[in-house]
Amino acid sequence: MIQKDTVATIAKLARLEFTEPELMTFADQMNQILGFMEQLDGLDTSKIEATSHAVDIPGPMREDRVVESNVIESLLKENAPDHEDNFFRVPKVL
Amino acid sequence: MSISYETVIGLEVHAQLKTESKIFSAASTQFGAPPNTNTDPVTLGLPGVLPVLNMGVVEMAIKAGLATHCEIAPRSIFARKNYFYPDLPKGYQISQFELPICQRGWINIKVDGQEKKIGITRIHLEEDAGKLLHDFGDSDFSHVDLNRAGVPLIETVSEPDMRSAAEASAYLKHLRDIFVYLGICDGNMEEGSFRCDANVSIRPVGQKEFGTRAELKNMNSFRNVERAIEYEVKRQEALLADGKVVVQETRLWNADKGVSESMRSKEEANDYRYFPDPDLLPLIVDAKWVERLKNSQPELAHEKSLRFQKDYNIPEYDAEVLTADRSIAEHWEKSVQGLKSLEAKKVSNLYMTHLLKLQKETPETFERITSEKVIEILHLVESGKISLNMAKEVLDEVAGSDKAVADIIAAKGFVQISDTATLEQTIDKVLADNPDNLAAYKGGKEKLFGFFVGQTMKALGGKANPQVVNDILKKKLKS
């Protein structure tokens, strides 16, 4: 059973803030989702490996080669909330 | 009553791989580039991008695994390690969790002449995070440089098999030597391309269960790893002696103060909620690929040292000094192979007493001393034209200038006198000038032989071929 506290912990890790009623709602919804999953308990899965990916094909790879990208110039100026010289600037974290 | 404790140490080593591009994108990994210039949409974690694995990274990880006797997983997967910090643009680090690329290996270390096998639990692939600067520009802010974000790392996790700081240090050095020899990591601890965290605990001798461990971080040299572990063992012993308990925590080593400080257990620390990264399909490594890499593995330091002792008949000590650095080992072997009659031991002496010093003191000019130059100069020693001591001076000049060997020798007036007639004449004069010593020698004071050699050398300005002088003197003194 997912308790309100569990939802609060997950929310904190995700840097999300919720009201008490919201926490209750999410706890209920999560329990419903887990309820669906519990149907699997009726099956013998002891010999089945955990599925990590829905398609079973090898991941593609690339050669170790550098390709220049100039995205940073416009990104710093136009997208970053704050920057100084070539750095992103963030609230002091030390 | 005092209990004696046993120390238990396991190490986690992060090694930056020497690829051109990042682990999941084509951005450059070059060190020292202006802030944020080695970035691209993948590195920056922009929406809609997909990571594509760098094949070079996989090859290097397999090489590391093969050299440390690991099993190479035919199928491994990437996982997301979730946490928020400004040096991590995506909010998660791509790593490997359940199925790493290498597992169950070992390496042998040597401490005080004793060999010991240290188990390697796993080697997994992951991306590095960016860098935060706290003392740049406006001091009310932190500044983020993402050049390092996405640089490929391998994390090597050892079994808790080490029992002292010295063993931990030996393991770390050996692991670094292997990676450097393989050419997959530059092994620089100060610059952070080779980093080590240590898990340290103590337990009463004879007890099976491990004690509570502390994780030590921020040790940027071999010396500091040893110091930090020694400090930690004393700290834990003192706690237990006081009837207190060791708490599981991360501690930062402060090299200036010589102490470690608790890193205030971050709330919900270690709750990284790992899960398979849906953006990356399983990494499949076929046996042929592993076989091909196995066949192209370079000879490692230890094997090379054994072979040098056997093939060139040099002492173990020499072989170990020469093979500590792969470039020196190859340099030396190439030189020895180019020579005709000079014994390998003499060439080994030249390297150990002279060339290694030059390499260390003036690395920028050492490059001028190629094996070809060494061979050219030592051929002159073999033919008796110059002495080994003269050869050293010529080597210094080669490092210091672009002059040709012949010009250096001419300018220094280095000509070894091997001409028998000249030498006989000089020796006759030396003997005639020192009748008392000659009589003493003949009377049994054989130590005076050295005196006659010295006088002859002096008379010829040190240029006489010592071997020929010895031969002539022996003959003359017998008569």
XYZ file of C-alpha atoms in Angstrom:
573
model
C 0.000 0.000 0.000
C 1.272 3.438 -0.952
C 0.827 5.850 1.948
C 0.618 9.616 1.794
C 4.166 9.794 3.206
C 5.559 7.805 0.287
C 3.985 10.214 -2.157
C 5.405 13.123 -0.181
C 8.900 11.594 -0.342
C 8.723 10.998 -4.080
C 7.417 14.519 -4.595
C 10.292 15.929 -2.598
C 12.856 14.014 -4.667
C 11.192 15.376 -7.811
C 11.180 18.909 -6.348
C 7.357 19.044 -6.522
C 5.067 20.612 -3.970
C 1.566 19.320 -3.250
C -1.257 20.118 -0.862
C -2.536 17.498 1.594
C -5.622 16.654 -0.513
C -3.408 16.293 -3.587
C -1.134 13.885 -1.742
C -4.187 11.803 -0.796
C -5.451 11.801 -4.388
C -2.078 10.661 -5.741
C -1.756 7.953 -3.093
C -5.183 6.612 -4.133
C -4.302 6.723 -7.828
C -0.955 5.028 -7.293
C -2.637 2.275 -5.325
C -5.036 1.758 -8.199
C -2.122 1.456 -10.641
C -0.371 -1.024 -8.374
C -3.659 -2.886 -8.107
C -3.628 -3.424 -11.859
C -0.057 -4.644 -11.656
C -0.981 -7.114 -8.942
C -2.875 -9.121 -11.521
C 0.576 -10.350 -12.563
C 0.913 -12.057 -9.193
C -1.492 -14.655 -10.486
C 1.127 -15.765 -13.022
C 4.311 -17.719 -12.448
C 7.032 -15.239 -13.455
C 9.875 -16.975 -11.624
C 11.554 -18.041 -14.871
C 11.016 -14.775 -16.719
C 13.696 -12.097 -16.761
C 12.742 -8.524 -16.004
C 11.928 -6.644 -19.200
C 14.122 -3.582 -19.597
C 13.023 -2.654 -23.100
C 9.938 -3.385 -25.145
C 11.893 -4.127 -28.316
C 14.742 -6.608 -28.236
C 17.206 -5.232 -30.758
C 20.806 -4.161 -30.106
C 21.360 -0.475 -29.413
C 22.997 1.372 -32.301
C 26.479 2.783 -31.863
C 28.464 5.576 -33.465
C 32.135 5.960 -34.364
C 34.212 7.971 -31.900
C 34.292 11.182 -33.930
C 33.809 14.835 -32.973
C 31.156 16.929 -34.689
C 31.137 20.629 -33.857
C 27.985 22.193 -32.501
C 27.517 25.902 -31.920
C 24.239 25.619 -30.098
C 25.730 27.009 -26.890
C 26.070 30.616 -28.146
C 22.398 31.188 -28.870
C 21.352 28.929 -26.014
C 23.186 30.947 -23.361
C 21.722 34.204 -24.668
C 18.209 33.120 -25.567
C 17.304 30.086 -23.459
C 19.332 30.126 -20.269
C 17.543 31.908 -17.416
C 20.846 33.481 -16.427
C 24.454 33.471 -17.593
C 27.757 35.220 -17.004
C 30.442 35.143 -19.673
C 30.397 31.628 -21.034
C 28.906 30.098 -17.888
C 25.363 29.251 -16.895
C 24.674 31.123 -13.681
C 22.698 29.445 -10.912
C 21.888 30.270 -7.283
C 24.820 29.587 -4.977
C 24.894 25.870 -4.227
C 27.881 25.629 -1.917
C 41.183 -4.956 27.719
C 42.066 -3.910 24.236
C 40.547 -5.567 21.202
C 42.570 -5.756 18.046
C 40.787 -4.801 14.869
C 41.121 -5.712 11.254
C 40.652 -3.090 8.539
C 38.425 -3.851 5.554
C 38.719 -1.676 2.450
C 36.947 -1.655 -0.888
C 37.650 0.929 -3.587
C 35.524 2.549 -6.255
C 37.631 4.036 -9.011
C 36.392 6.389 -11.701
C 38.611 6.565 -14.776
C 38.028 9.047 -17.577
C 38.343 7.323 -20.939
C 40.596 8.904 -23.562
C 38.075 9.147 -26.378
C 37.781 12.025 -28.831
C 34.044 12.460 -28.340
C 31.606 12.014 -25.478
C 29.919 8.798 -24.446
C 26.506 9.582 -25.934
C 27.194 12.458 -28.341
C 29.736 13.864 -30.805
C 30.858 16.792 -28.608
C 34.601 16.991 -27.989
C 36.153 15.758 -24.725
C 39.231 17.969 -25.029
C 40.496 19.173 -21.652
C 40.848 22.901 -21.023
C 38.456 24.199 -23.691
C 36.644 27.505 -22.929
C 33.579 26.959 -20.673
C 30.606 25.232 -22.280
C 32.167 25.049 -25.739
C 32.412 21.238 -25.660
C 28.655 20.930 -25.618
C 25.854 20.016 -27.977
C 22.126 19.426 -27.595
C 22.674 15.969 -26.047
C 25.251 17.196 -23.525
C 22.970 20.080 -22.598
C 19.984 17.784 -22.134
C 17.786 19.732 -24.550
C 14.303 18.344 -25.159
C 13.849 15.806 -27.936
C 17.422 14.594 -28.200
C 18.479 10.952 -28.055
C 21.788 9.562 -26.793
C 23.786 7.332 -29.167
C 26.510 5.190 -27.622
C 30.141 5.778 -28.657
C 31.698 2.518 -29.902
C 35.170 3.662 -28.818
C 33.960 3.859 -25.223
C 32.705 0.278 -25.358
C 36.017 -0.947 -26.769
C 37.966 0.741 -24.000
C 35.717 -0.714 -21.315
C 36.133 -4.198 -22.811
C 39.923 -3.719 -22.865
C 39.820 -2.727 -19.184
C 37.701 -5.784 -18.422
C 39.983 -8.173 -20.299
C 43.091 -6.802 -18.600
C 41.497 -7.328 -15.191
C 40.265 -10.882 -15.907
C 36.598 -9.883 -15.975
C 33.762 -11.622 -17.770
C 32.490 -9.407 -20.571
C 28.695 -9.326 -20.580
C 27.221 -10.210 -23.997
C 24.285 -7.986 -23.057
C 24.342 -5.064 -20.677
C 21.935 -2.206 -20.103
C 22.048 1.462 -19.177
C 20.128 2.909 -16.273
C 19.150 6.362 -15.124
C 20.445 7.495 -11.759
C 18.132 10.306 -10.731
C 19.123 13.337 -8.693
C 18.964 17.102 -9.002
C 22.105 19.184 -9.029
C 23.107 22.033 -11.347
C 26.045 20.053 -12.783
C 23.622 17.471 -14.172
C 21.562 19.011 -16.987
C 19.125 16.143 -17.525
C 18.284 15.530 -13.869
C 19.741 12.034 -14.192
C 23.108 10.488 -14.896
C 23.226 7.646 -17.394
C 25.066 4.769 -15.747
C 24.872 0.995 -15.562
C 23.216 -0.639 -12.594
C 21.873 -4.165 -12.815
C 23.774 -5.451 -15.835
C 27.240 -3.851 -16.101
C 29.545 -4.522 -19.058
C 32.259 -6.303 -17.010
C 31.962 -8.462 -13.890
C 33.840 -10.864 -11.633
C 37.492 -10.036 -12.321
C 40.665 -9.747 -10.270
C 44.163 -8.329 -10.254
C 47.261 -9.338 -8.325
C 48.999 -6.786 -6.159
C 52.338 -6.994 -4.381
C 52.943 -5.534 -0.925
C 56.223 -6.148 0.897
C 57.106 -8.860 -1.597
C 53.814 -10.714 -0.932
C 51.410 -11.287 -3.809
C 47.698 -10.949 -3.133
C 44.663 -11.337 -5.346
C 42.110 -8.525 -5.160
C 38.662 -9.228 -6.576
C 36.930 -6.839 -8.936
C 33.170 -6.897 -8.556
C 32.328 -4.960 -11.677
C 33.372 -2.334 -14.193
C 30.535 -0.255 -15.543
C 30.098 2.574 -18.018
C 28.725 5.982 -17.143
C 28.828 9.649 -18.066
C 30.634 12.301 -16.048
C 28.799 15.336 -14.677
C 29.658 18.986 -15.372
C 31.671 21.266 -13.156
C 30.532 23.950 -10.732
C 32.670 26.992 -10.057
C 31.999 28.751 -6.779
C 34.682 31.426 -6.943
C 34.100 32.864 -10.398
C 32.622 36.297 -11.146
C 29.683 37.376 -8.994
C 30.208 35.515 -5.730
C 26.483 35.358 -4.964
C 26.145 32.741 -7.692
C 27.590 29.428 -8.742
C 28.718 29.024 -12.337
C 28.132 25.936 -14.437
C 30.539 24.581 -17.053
C 29.165 21.535 -18.851
C 32.306 20.667 -20.844
C 32.883 17.614 -18.673
C 29.231 16.516 -18.751
C 28.967 13.389 -20.855
C 32.682 12.592 -20.803
C 32.943 8.772 -20.671
C 33.927 7.114 -17.408
C 34.426 3.562 -16.288
C 33.785 2.852 -12.636
C 35.734 -0.095 -11.269
C 34.365 -1.498 -8.013
C 36.623 -3.805 -6.022
C 35.642 -6.499 -3.570
C 36.281 -5.553 0.094
C 39.538 -7.512 -0.146
C 42.099 -5.005 1.073
C 43.262 -5.035 4.678
C 45.541 -1.992 4.914
C 46.133 1.451 3.433
C 49.273 0.072 1.785
C 47.265 -2.650 0.032
C 44.686 -0.100 -1.124
C 47.422 2.095 -2.516
C 49.118 -0.845 -4.265
C 45.792 -1.883 -5.831
C 45.117 1.663 -6.991
C 48.575 2.027 -8.539
C 48.338 -1.301 -10.274
C 44.910 -0.481 -11.676
C 46.151 2.872 -12.911
C 49.213 1.286 -14.532
C 46.947 -1.142 -16.376
C 44.628 1.589 -17.674
C 47.534 3.814 -18.707
C 49.281 0.903 -20.460
C 46.079 0.107 -22.310
C 46.016 3.729 -23.479
C 42.434 4.163 -22.253
C 43.049 6.688 -19.447
C 45.821 9.186 -18.714
C 45.736 8.256 -15.016
C 46.152 11.793 -13.719
C 44.819 11.919 -10.142
C 45.523 15.626 -9.626
C 43.533 16.619 -12.703
C 40.773 14.184 -11.771
C 40.958 11.850 -14.748
C 41.546 8.996 -12.264
C 39.541 9.330 -9.034
C 39.107 7.060 -6.058
C 36.525 6.668 -3.291
C 37.256 4.285 -0.446
C 34.840 2.286 1.705
C 36.516 1.677 5.039
C 35.357 -0.321 8.043
C 36.960 -2.182 10.921
C 35.958 -5.373 12.738
C 37.387 -7.356 15.639
C 39.951 -9.866 14.362
C 38.198 -13.146 13.726
C 34.731 -11.646 13.228
C 33.063 -12.562 9.953
C 30.546 -9.752 9.584
C 31.779 -6.414 8.310
C 31.622 -3.358 10.543
C 29.740 -0.211 9.553
C 31.620 1.531 6.787
C 32.377 5.136 6.001
C 32.845 6.255 2.419
C 35.860 8.497 1.872
C 35.961 10.970 -0.984
C 38.122 13.794 -2.285
C 41.518 12.129 -2.212
C 43.436 13.384 -5.213
C 46.756 11.558 -4.874
C 48.002 8.110 -3.916
C 49.542 9.608 -0.794
C 46.229 11.161 0.218
C 44.384 7.882 -0.293
C 46.790 6.230 2.145
C 46.641 9.089 4.634
C 42.844 9.289 4.531
C 42.457 5.544 5.107
C 44.973 5.544 7.966
C 43.147 8.474 9.545
C 39.775 6.768 9.123
C 40.944 3.534 10.748
C 42.230 5.465 13.780
C 39.005 7.461 13.974
C 36.842 4.334 13.966
C 39.049 2.571 16.522
C 38.798 5.577 18.830
C 34.998 5.625 18.484
C 34.696 1.949 19.374
C 37.161 2.298 22.252
C 34.910 5.039 23.647
C 31.920 2.717 23.449
C 30.470 4.720 20.565
C 29.375 3.437 17.169
C 30.515 4.151 13.633
C 27.756 5.738 11.559
C 27.437 5.046 7.883
C 28.272 8.314 6.138
C 30.305 9.989 3.437
C 33.401 11.819 4.626
C 35.491 14.322 2.701
C 39.252 14.183 3.078
C 40.835 17.549 3.838
C 44.463 17.161 2.775
C 45.576 20.499 4.253
C 44.284 19.703 7.728
C 45.019 15.983 7.470
C 41.498 15.099 8.657
C 38.244 13.909 7.132
C 34.987 15.751 7.677
C 31.476 14.380 7.622
C 29.538 15.408 4.533
C 26.310 15.922 6.553
C 24.287 13.004 5.360
C 22.224 14.427 2.553
C 18.538 13.794 3.167
C 17.234 10.797 1.280
C 20.778 10.183 0.118
C 21.224 7.160 -2.128
C 17.598 7.236 -3.188
C 18.531 7.438 -6.835
C 15.524 5.516 -8.163
C 17.538 3.671 -10.798
C 15.573 2.360 -13.739
C 16.511 1.150 -17.236
C 16.998 4.110 -19.597
C 14.274 3.790 -22.237
C 16.338 5.970 -24.610
C 19.127 3.405 -24.855
C 18.607 -0.114 -26.139
C 20.680 -2.946 -24.664
C 24.398 -2.919 -25.413
C 25.148 -6.142 -27.265
C 28.776 -7.272 -27.422
C 29.397 -10.307 -29.598
C 32.111 -12.831 -28.852
C 33.998 -12.038 -32.067
C 34.421 -8.434 -31.028
C 35.785 -9.454 -27.636
C 38.099 -11.972 -29.313
C 39.436 -9.343 -31.684
C 40.130 -6.953 -28.806
C 41.741 -9.749 -26.811
C 44.150 -10.362 -29.670
C 45.069 -6.710 -29.925
C 45.676 -6.173 -26.179
C 49.126 -4.699 -25.558
C 51.599 -6.495 -23.329
C 51.055 -5.142 -19.790
C 53.789 -3.915 -17.439
C 54.072 -7.105 -15.418
C 54.330 -9.404 -18.457
C 56.766 -7.016 -20.091
C 58.951 -6.988 -16.989
C 59.129 -10.791 -16.908
C 59.967 -10.905 -20.613
C 62.710 -8.253 -20.282
C 64.330 -10.288 -17.494
C 64.222 -13.430 -19.614
C 65.015 -12.061 -23.086
C 67.609 -9.454 -22.153
C 68.966 -10.944 -18.965
C 68.511 -7.802 -16.874
C 67.745 -7.856 -13.116
C 64.129 -7.760 -11.844
C 64.684 -4.304 -10.387
C 65.824 -2.867 -13.732
C 62.959 -4.535 -15.570
C 60.406 -3.053 -13.187
C 61.840 0.441 -13.356
C 61.957 0.318 -17.164
C 58.434 -1.061 -17.576
C 56.749 1.312 -15.117
C 56.206 3.683 -18.048
C 55.122 2.067 -21.306
C 56.770 4.692 -23.499
C 60.122 4.246 -21.712
C 59.849 0.449 -21.899
C 59.260 0.593 -25.644
C 61.983 3.222 -26.091
C 64.492 1.059 -24.226
C 63.634 -2.136 -26.041
C 63.900 -0.470 -29.428
C 67.338 0.909 -28.497
C 68.597 -2.447 -27.255
C 67.383 -4.180 -30.387
C 69.308 -1.701 -32.547
C 72.625 -2.438 -30.869
C 75.214 -5.039 -31.775
C 77.438 -5.853 -28.849
C 76.685 -3.531 -25.927
C 75.121 -5.522 -23.080
C 71.460 -4.817 -22.308
C 72.391 -4.231 -18.661
C 74.649 -1.323 -19.675
C 71.822 0.196 -21.717
C 69.480 -0.339 -18.780
C 71.947 1.510 -16.522
C 72.104 4.374 -18.989
C 68.309 4.665 -18.951
C 67.932 4.327 -15.202
C 70.736 6.675 -14.204
C 70.429 9.185 -16.979
C 67.563 9.113 -19.462
C 64.804 8.693 -16.853
C 66.199 11.731 -15.082
C 66.158 13.731 -18.310
C 62.601 12.635 -19.019
C 61.493 13.714 -15.568
C 63.368 17.020 -15.409
C 62.918 18.203 -18.989
C 59.993 16.270 -20.452
C 59.480 18.862 -23.172
C 62.909 18.341 -24.716
C 63.181 14.645 -23.933
C 61.193 13.943 -27.089
C 64.290 14.849 -29.119
C 66.036 11.776 -27.737
C 64.516 9.127 -29.951
C 65.573 5.495 -29.851
C 67.243 6.128 -33.215
C 69.447 8.819 -31.615
C 70.308 6.548 -28.708
C 71.268 3.796 -31.147
C 73.366 6.183 -33.239
C 75.266 7.333 -30.157
C 75.666 3.888 -28.628
C 77.027 2.529 -31.904
C 79.918 4.939 -31.357
C 80.413 3.437 -27.906
C 80.373 -0.048 -29.391
C 83.004 0.860 -31.951
C 85.160 2.430 -29.221
C 84.976 5.955 -30.655
C 83.469 7.443 -27.484
C 82.971 6.226 -23.923
C 79.641 5.651 -22.152
C 80.271 8.754 -20.058
C 80.803 10.795 -23.209
C 77.595 9.278 -24.578
C 75.693 10.733 -21.607
C 76.968 14.222 -22.363
C 76.086 13.815 -26.036
C 72.555 12.769 -25.034
C 72.220 15.919 -22.902
C 73.184 17.986 -25.955
C 70.753 16.117 -28.184
C 67.962 16.993 -25.756
C 69.085 20.602 -25.570
C 69.516 21.349 -29.278
C 68.789 20.201 -32.790
C 72.491 19.598 -33.547
C 73.571 16.421 -35.284
C 75.368 13.837 -33.168
C 78.575 14.133 -35.230
C 78.617 17.928 -34.770
C 78.103 17.617 -31.008
C 80.975 15.174 -30.743
C 83.238 17.357 -32.869
C 82.339 20.493 -30.885
C 83.053 18.756 -27.574
C 86.270 17.311 -28.907
C 85.055 13.863 -27.926
C 87.439 11.426 -29.495
C 88.255 8.320 -27.629
C 91.874 7.320 -28.070
C 92.023 3.632 -28.843
C 95.164 3.789 -30.911
C 97.592 1.313 -29.327
C 100.792 3.150 -30.272
C 99.699 6.416 -28.607
C 98.465 4.606 -25.550
C 101.633 2.511 -25.163
C 103.752 5.602 -25.412
C 101.725 7.364 -22.701
C 101.714 4.338 -20.437
C 105.464 3.903 -20.762
C 105.891 7.476 -19.682
C 103.543 7.066 -16.714
C 105.482 4.015 -15.554
C 108.812 5.763 -16.012
C 107.592 8.825 -14.070
C 106.459 6.744 -11.098
C 109.281 4.314 -10.322
C 108.349 4.052 -6.596
C 104.767 3.018 -7.282
C 105.927 0.659 -9.985
C 108.267 -1.047 -7.528
C 105.497 -1.195 -4.899
C 103.119 -2.776 -7.396
C 105.646 -5.363 -8.374
C 106.211 -5.964 -4.668
C 102.545 -6.988 -4.318
C 100.546 -3.758 -3.928
C 98.169 -4.643 -6.738
C 95.732 -1.930 -5.783
C 98.081 0.499 -7.519
C 96.759 -0.761 -10.856
C 93.997 1.824 -10.596
C 96.552 4.536 -9.972
C 98.309 3.772 -13.271
C 95.006 3.756 -15.144
C 94.115 7.092 -13.575
C 97.463 8.651 -14.477
C 97.158 7.461 -18.062
C 93.629 8.826 -18.394
C 94.742 12.114 -16.881
C 97.646 12.403 -19.292
C 95.239 11.977 -22.187
C 92.540 14.317 -20.910
C 90.138 11.491 -20.080
C 89.834 10.486 -23.702
C 91.632 7.155 -23.569
C 89.617 4.019 -24.188
C 89.637 2.461 -20.707
C 89.385 -1.094 -21.995
C 92.461 -0.732 -24.201
C 94.387 1.049 -21.419
C 93.598 -1.830 -19.065
C 94.773 -4.423 -21.555
C 98.073 -2.670 -22.300
C 98.780 -1.933 -18.640
C 98.165 -5.543 -17.625
C 100.572 -6.728 -20.273
C 103.263 -4.208 -19.352
C 103.016 -4.740 -15.597
C 103.376 -8.488 -15.994
C 106.623 -8.210 -17.862
